[in-house]
Tab-separated table of C-alpha atoms in Angstrom:
chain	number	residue	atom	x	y	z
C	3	UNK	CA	-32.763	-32.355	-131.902
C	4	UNK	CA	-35.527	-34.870	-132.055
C	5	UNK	CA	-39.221	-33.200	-132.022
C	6	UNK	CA	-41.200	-32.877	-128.307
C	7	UNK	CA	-43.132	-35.820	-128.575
C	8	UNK	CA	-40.426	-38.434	-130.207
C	9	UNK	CA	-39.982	-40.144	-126.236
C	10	UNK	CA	-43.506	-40.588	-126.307
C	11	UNK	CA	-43.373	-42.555	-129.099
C	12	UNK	CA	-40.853	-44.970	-128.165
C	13	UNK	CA	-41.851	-48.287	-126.795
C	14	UNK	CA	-42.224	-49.088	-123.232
C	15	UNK	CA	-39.351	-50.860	-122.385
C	16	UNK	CA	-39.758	-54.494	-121.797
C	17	UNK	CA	-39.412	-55.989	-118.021
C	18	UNK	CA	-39.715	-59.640	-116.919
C	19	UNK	CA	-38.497	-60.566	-113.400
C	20	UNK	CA	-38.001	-63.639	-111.876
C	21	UNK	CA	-37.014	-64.318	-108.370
C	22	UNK	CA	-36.656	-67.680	-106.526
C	23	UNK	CA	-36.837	-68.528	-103.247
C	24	UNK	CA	-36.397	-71.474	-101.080
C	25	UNK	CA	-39.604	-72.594	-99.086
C	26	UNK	CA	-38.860	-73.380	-95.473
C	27	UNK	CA	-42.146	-76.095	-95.923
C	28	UNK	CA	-40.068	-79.426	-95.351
C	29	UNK	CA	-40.912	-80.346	-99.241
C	30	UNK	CA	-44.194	-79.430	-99.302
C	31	UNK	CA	-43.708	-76.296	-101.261
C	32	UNK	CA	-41.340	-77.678	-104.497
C	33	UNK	CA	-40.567	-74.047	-106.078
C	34	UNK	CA	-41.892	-70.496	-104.824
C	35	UNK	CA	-41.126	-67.817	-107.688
C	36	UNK	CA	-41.965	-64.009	-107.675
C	37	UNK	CA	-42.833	-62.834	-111.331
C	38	UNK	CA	-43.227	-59.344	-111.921
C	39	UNK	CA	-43.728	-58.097	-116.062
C	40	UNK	CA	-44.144	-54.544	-117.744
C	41	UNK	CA	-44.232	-53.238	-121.026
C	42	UNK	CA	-45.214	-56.398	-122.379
C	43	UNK	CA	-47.432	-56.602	-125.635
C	44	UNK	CA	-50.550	-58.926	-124.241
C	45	UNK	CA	-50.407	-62.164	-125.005
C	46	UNK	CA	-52.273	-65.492	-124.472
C	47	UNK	CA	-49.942	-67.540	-121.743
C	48	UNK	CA	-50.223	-71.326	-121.810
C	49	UNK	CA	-50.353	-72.561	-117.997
C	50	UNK	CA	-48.996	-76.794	-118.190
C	51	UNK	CA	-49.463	-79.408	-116.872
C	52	UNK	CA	-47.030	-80.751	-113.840
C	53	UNK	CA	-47.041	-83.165	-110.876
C	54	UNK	CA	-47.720	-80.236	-108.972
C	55	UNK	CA	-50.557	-78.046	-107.718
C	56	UNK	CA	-50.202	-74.424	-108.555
C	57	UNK	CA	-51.161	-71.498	-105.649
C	58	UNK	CA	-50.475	-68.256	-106.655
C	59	UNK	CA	-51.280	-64.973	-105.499
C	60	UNK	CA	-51.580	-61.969	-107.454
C	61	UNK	CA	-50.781	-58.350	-106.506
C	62	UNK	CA	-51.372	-56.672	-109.778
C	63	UNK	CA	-55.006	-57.346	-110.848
C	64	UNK	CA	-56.727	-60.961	-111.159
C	65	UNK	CA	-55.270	-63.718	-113.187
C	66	UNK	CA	-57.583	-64.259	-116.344
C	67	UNK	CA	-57.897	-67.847	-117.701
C	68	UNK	CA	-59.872	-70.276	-118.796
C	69	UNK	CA	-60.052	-73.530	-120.391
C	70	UNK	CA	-59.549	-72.505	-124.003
C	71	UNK	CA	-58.200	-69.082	-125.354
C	72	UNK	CA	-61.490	-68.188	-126.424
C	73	UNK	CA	-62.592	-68.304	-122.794
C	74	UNK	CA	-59.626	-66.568	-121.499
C	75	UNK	CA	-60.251	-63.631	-123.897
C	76	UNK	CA	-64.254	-64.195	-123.968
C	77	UNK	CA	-66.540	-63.102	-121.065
C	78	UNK	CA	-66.750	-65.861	-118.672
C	79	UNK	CA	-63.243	-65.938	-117.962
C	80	UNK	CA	-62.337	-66.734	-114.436
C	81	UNK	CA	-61.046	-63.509	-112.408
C	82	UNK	CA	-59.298	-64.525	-109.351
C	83	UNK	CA	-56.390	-62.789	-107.162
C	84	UNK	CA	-55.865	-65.989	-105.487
C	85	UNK	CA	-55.214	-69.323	-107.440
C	86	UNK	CA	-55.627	-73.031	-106.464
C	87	UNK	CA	-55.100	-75.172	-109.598
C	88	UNK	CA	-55.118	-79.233	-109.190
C	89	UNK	CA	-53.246	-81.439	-111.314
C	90	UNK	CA	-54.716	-81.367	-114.544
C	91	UNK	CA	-53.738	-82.799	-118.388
C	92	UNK	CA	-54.163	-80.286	-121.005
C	93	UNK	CA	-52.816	-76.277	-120.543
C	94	UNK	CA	-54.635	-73.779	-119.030
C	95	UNK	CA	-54.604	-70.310	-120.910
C	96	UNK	CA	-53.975	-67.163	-119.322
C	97	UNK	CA	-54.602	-63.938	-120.590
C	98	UNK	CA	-51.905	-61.607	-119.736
C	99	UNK	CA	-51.807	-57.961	-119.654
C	100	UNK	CA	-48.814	-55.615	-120.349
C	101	UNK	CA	-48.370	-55.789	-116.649
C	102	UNK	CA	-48.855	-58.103	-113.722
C	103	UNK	CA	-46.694	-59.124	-110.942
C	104	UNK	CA	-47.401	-62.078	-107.785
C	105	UNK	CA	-45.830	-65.071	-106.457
C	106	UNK	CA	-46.494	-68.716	-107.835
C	107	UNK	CA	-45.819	-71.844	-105.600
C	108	UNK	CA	-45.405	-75.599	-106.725
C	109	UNK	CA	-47.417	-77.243	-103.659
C	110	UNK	CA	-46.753	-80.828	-103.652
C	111	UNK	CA	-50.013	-82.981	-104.056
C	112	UNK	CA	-49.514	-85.004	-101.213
C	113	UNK	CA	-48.847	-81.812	-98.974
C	114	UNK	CA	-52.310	-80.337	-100.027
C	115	UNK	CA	-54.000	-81.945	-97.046
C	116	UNK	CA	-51.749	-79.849	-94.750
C	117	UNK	CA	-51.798	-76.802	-96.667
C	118	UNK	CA	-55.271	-76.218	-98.513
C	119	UNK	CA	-57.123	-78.202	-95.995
C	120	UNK	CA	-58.375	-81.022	-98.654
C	121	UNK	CA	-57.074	-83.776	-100.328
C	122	UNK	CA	-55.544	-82.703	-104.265
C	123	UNK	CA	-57.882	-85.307	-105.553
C	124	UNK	CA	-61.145	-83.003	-104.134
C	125	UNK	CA	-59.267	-80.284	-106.804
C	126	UNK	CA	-59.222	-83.281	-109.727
C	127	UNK	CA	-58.912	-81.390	-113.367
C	128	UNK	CA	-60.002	-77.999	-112.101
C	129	UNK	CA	-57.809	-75.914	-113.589
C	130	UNK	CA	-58.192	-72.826	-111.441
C	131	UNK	CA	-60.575	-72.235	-108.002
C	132	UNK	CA	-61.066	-69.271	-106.073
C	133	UNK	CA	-58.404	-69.273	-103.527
C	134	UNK	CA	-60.336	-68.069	-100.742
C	135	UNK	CA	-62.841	-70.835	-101.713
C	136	UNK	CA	-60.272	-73.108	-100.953
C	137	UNK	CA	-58.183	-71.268	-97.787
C	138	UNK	CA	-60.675	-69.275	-96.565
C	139	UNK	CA	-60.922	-65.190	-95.712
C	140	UNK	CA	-57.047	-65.462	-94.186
C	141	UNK	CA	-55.925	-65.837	-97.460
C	142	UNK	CA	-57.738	-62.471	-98.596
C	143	UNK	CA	-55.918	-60.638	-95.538
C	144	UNK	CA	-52.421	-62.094	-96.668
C	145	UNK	CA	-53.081	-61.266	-100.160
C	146	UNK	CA	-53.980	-57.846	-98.937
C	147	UNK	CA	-50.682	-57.364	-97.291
C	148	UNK	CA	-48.723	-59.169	-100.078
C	149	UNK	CA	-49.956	-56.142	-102.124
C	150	UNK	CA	-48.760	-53.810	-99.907
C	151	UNK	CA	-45.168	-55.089	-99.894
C	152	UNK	CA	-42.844	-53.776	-101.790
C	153	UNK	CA	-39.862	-56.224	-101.461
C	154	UNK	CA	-39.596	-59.876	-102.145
C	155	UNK	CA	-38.065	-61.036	-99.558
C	156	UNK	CA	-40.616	-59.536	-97.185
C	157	UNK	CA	-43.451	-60.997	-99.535
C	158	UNK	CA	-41.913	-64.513	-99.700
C	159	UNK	CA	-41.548	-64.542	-95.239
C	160	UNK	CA	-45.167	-63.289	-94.968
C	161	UNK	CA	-46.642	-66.178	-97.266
C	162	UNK	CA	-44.097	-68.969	-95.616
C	163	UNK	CA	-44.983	-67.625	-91.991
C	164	UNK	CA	-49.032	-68.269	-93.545
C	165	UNK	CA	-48.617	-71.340	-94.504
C	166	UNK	CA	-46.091	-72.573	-91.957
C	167	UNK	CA	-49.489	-72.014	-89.660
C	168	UNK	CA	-51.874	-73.393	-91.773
C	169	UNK	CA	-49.604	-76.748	-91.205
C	170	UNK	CA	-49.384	-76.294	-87.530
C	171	UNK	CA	-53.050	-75.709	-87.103
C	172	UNK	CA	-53.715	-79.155	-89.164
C	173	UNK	CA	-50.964	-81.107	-87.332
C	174	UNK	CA	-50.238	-85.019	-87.572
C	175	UNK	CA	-54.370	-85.655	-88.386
C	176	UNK	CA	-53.980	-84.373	-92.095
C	177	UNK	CA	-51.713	-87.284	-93.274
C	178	UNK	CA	-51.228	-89.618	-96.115
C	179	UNK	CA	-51.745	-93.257	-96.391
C	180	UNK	CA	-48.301	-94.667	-96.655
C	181	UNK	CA	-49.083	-96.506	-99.603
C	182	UNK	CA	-50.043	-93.942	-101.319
C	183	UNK	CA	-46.731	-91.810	-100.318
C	184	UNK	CA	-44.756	-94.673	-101.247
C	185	UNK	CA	-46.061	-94.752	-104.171
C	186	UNK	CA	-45.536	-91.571	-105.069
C	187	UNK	CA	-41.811	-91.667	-104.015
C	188	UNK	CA	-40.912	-94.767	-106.364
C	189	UNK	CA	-42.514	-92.651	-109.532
C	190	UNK	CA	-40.946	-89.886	-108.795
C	191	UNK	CA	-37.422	-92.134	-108.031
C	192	UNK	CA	-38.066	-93.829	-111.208
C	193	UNK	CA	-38.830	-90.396	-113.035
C	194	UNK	CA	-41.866	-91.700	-114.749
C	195	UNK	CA	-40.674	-95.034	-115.902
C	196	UNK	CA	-41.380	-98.417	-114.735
C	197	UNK	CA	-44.726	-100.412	-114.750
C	198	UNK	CA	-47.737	-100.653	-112.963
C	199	UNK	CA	-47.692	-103.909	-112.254
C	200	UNK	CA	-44.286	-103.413	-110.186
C	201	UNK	CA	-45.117	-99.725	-108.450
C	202	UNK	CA	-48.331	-102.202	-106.976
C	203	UNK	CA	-46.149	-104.987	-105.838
C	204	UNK	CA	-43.832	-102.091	-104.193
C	205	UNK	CA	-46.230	-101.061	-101.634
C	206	UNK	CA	-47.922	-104.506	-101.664
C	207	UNK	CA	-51.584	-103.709	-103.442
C	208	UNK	CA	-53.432	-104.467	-105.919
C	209	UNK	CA	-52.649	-102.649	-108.992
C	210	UNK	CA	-56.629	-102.200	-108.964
C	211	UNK	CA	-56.910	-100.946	-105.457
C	212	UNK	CA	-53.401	-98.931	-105.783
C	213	UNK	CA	-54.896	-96.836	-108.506
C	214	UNK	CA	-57.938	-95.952	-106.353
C	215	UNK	CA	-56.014	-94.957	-103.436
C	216	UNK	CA	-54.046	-92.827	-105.464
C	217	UNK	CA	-56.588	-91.439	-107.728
C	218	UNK	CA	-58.866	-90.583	-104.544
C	219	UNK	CA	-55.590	-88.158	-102.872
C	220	UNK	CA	-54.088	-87.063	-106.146
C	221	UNK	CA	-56.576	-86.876	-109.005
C	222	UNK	CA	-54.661	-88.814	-111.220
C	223	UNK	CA	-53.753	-92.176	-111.595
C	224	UNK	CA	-50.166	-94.265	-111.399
C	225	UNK	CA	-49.625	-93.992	-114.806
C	226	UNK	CA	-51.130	-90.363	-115.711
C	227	UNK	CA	-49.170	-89.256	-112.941
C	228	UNK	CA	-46.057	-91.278	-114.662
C	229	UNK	CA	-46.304	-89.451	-117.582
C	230	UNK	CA	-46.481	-86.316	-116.146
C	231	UNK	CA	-43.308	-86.656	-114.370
C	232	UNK	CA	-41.551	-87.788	-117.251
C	233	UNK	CA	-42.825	-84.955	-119.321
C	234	UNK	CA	-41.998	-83.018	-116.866
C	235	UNK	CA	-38.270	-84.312	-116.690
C	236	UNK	CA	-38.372	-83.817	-120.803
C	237	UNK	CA	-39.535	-80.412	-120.598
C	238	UNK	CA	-36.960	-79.605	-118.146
C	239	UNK	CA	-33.855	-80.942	-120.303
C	240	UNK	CA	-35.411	-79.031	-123.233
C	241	UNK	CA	-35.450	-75.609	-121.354
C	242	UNK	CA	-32.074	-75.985	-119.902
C	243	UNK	CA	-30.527	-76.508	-123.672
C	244	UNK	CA	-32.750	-73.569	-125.021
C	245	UNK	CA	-31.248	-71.251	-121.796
C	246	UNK	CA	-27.805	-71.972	-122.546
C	247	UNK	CA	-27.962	-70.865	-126.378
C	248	UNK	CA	-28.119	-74.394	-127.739
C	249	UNK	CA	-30.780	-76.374	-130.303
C	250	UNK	CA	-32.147	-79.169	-128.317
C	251	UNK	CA	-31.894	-82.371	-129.279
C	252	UNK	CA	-35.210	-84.134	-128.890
C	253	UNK	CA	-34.120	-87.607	-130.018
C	254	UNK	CA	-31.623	-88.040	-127.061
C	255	UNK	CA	-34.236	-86.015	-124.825
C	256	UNK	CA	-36.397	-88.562	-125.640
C	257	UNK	CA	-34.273	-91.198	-125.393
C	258	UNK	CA	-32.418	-89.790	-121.424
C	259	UNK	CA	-36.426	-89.369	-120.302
C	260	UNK	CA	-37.502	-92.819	-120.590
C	261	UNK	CA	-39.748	-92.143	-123.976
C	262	UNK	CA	-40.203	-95.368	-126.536
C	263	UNK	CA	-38.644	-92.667	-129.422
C	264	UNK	CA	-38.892	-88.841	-130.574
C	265	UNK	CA	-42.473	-89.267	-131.806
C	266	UNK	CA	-43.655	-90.540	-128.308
C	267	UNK	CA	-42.580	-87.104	-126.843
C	268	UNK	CA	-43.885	-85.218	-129.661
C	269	UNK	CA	-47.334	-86.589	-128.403
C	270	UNK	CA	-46.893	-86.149	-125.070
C	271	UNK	CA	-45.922	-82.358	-125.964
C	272	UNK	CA	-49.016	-81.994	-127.844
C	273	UNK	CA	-51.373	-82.983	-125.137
C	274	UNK	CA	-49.842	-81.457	-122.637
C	275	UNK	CA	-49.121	-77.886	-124.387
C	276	UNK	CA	-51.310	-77.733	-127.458
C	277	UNK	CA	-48.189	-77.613	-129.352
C	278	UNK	CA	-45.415	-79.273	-131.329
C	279	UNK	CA	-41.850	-78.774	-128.718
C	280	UNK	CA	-40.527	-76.164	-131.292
C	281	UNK	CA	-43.888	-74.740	-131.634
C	282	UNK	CA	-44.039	-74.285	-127.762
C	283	UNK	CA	-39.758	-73.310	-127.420
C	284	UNK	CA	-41.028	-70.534	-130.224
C	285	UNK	CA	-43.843	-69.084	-127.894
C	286	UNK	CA	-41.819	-69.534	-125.017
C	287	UNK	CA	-38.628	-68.388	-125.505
C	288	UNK	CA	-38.409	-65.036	-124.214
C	289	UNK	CA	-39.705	-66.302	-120.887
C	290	UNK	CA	-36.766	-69.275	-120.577
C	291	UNK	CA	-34.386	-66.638	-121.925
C	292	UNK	CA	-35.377	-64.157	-118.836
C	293	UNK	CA	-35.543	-67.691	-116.109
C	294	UNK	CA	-39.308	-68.251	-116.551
C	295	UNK	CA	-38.811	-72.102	-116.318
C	296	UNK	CA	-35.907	-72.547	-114.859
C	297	UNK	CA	-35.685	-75.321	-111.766
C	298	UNK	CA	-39.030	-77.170	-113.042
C	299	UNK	CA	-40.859	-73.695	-112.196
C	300	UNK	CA	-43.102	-72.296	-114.296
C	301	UNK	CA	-44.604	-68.411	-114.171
C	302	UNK	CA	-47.699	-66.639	-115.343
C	303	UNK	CA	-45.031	-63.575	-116.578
């Protein structure tokens, strides 16, 4: 018989949840994803880049970032229960404790008029403002009762019903120059590939007075924004080969996403993650293992 204190001993045992629900937002909401962790050893969690803004709300303690690790882990980190992140081009870094549990949403840039009250571009390479900053006290209140949920499927109606009224109450004034939608559509048809030249003859601009329009609602440009989605699409292929026990083959990943050769997405990996694509795969691989990236979605657990 073991001695009185042996359990005590033992290791907490290791949790990471991921649940996935579909958004009833027509679109505007790309991926909605409950994330609850415990037990795990804390770690320094490297937030990418994506096409999309990230909103998420916390309901155990703040999320702790900053720009660099040493920020995340130093005293001016940024302490925030409610997240609004705009489209950005280098990783945010997250400091995560042996616990923590909310829901993250993908919010499509060209929705954020409708759903944040602002154009993305007004969020250009800010990596994370204060929620309420951004949707006002309301979004205290629902955070409030998010916390005092203890079921996902409740937590995931009371956020939809929120925003479904924060798009009602902004109606058909809060809209896009078609352009600029357009433009966005043909990227995202062409997964990142194609030129500048013909995305501006598409929707009949300049390639000059394209890029403004875009930069102005987005925060990036055509071609950033290019290269996002086909990192993006990379990234994805990569994950999906790692979750179903296999080596990934970067050459034809490379090759499928559009990229001139291997070394192009090696550099694409590096700016976006900090890190070589086995480098990241290595720090990652627990969290693709438990469905962490799965569907283009990406978690702070």
């Amino acid at each position: 018989m073991g001695s009185p204190t042996s359990r005590a001993c033992e290791p907490p045992v290791e949790v990471r949840e991921f649940v996935r629900a579909t958004p009833r937002l027509d679109g505007m909401v790309v991926s909605a994803v409950g994330y609850r962790s415990a037990g795990l050893r804390p770690a320094l969690h490297r937030g990418l880049p994506s096409p999309y803004l990230t909103l998420i709300f916390s309901i155990d303690g703040p999320v702790v970032s900053g720009s660099t690790p040493e920020q995340a882990y130093g005293t001016d980190a940024v302490r925030t229960d409610i997240v609004v992140g705009g489209l950005h081009q280098r990783p945010a870094f997250v400091a995560q404790p042996e616990h923590e549990a909310g829901i993250q949403l993908s919010v499509h840039p060209l929705a954020a008029r409708r759903l944040l009250g602002m154009p993305a571009g007004e969020l250009a390479d800010v990596l994370v403002t204060e929620g309420t900053d951004v949707l006002g006290s309301a979004a205290g209140e629902i955070h409030e009762r998010l916390c005092g949920e203890t079921g996902w499927s409740r937590r995931f109606a009371l956020l939809t019903d929120y925003l479904q009224r924060r798009v009602a109450e902004a109606g058909r004034t809060a809209g896009v120059r078609p352009e600029v939608a357009e433009a966005w559509a043909w990227l995202a048809r062409h997964r990142g590939a194609g030129t500048l030249d013909g995305l501006a003859a598409h929707v009949a601009l300049s390639p000059r007075r394209l890029t403004t329009l875009f930069r102005a609602e987005t925060g990036l440009s055509p071609k950033q924004t290019a290269r996002l989605m086909r990192f993006q699409h990379a990234r994805d292929a990569v994950v999906r080969a790692v979750a179903t026990g296999c080596a990934p083959d970067l050459a034809r990943v490379a090759a499928e996403c559009g990229y001139y050769d291997h070394s192009h997405l090696v550099r694409d990996f590096r700016q976006y993650t900090g890190l070589s694509p086995t480098g990241w795969l290595a720090e990652e691989c627990r969290n693709i293992q438990a469905g962490g990236h799965r569907d283009g979605g990406e978690c702070e657990a």
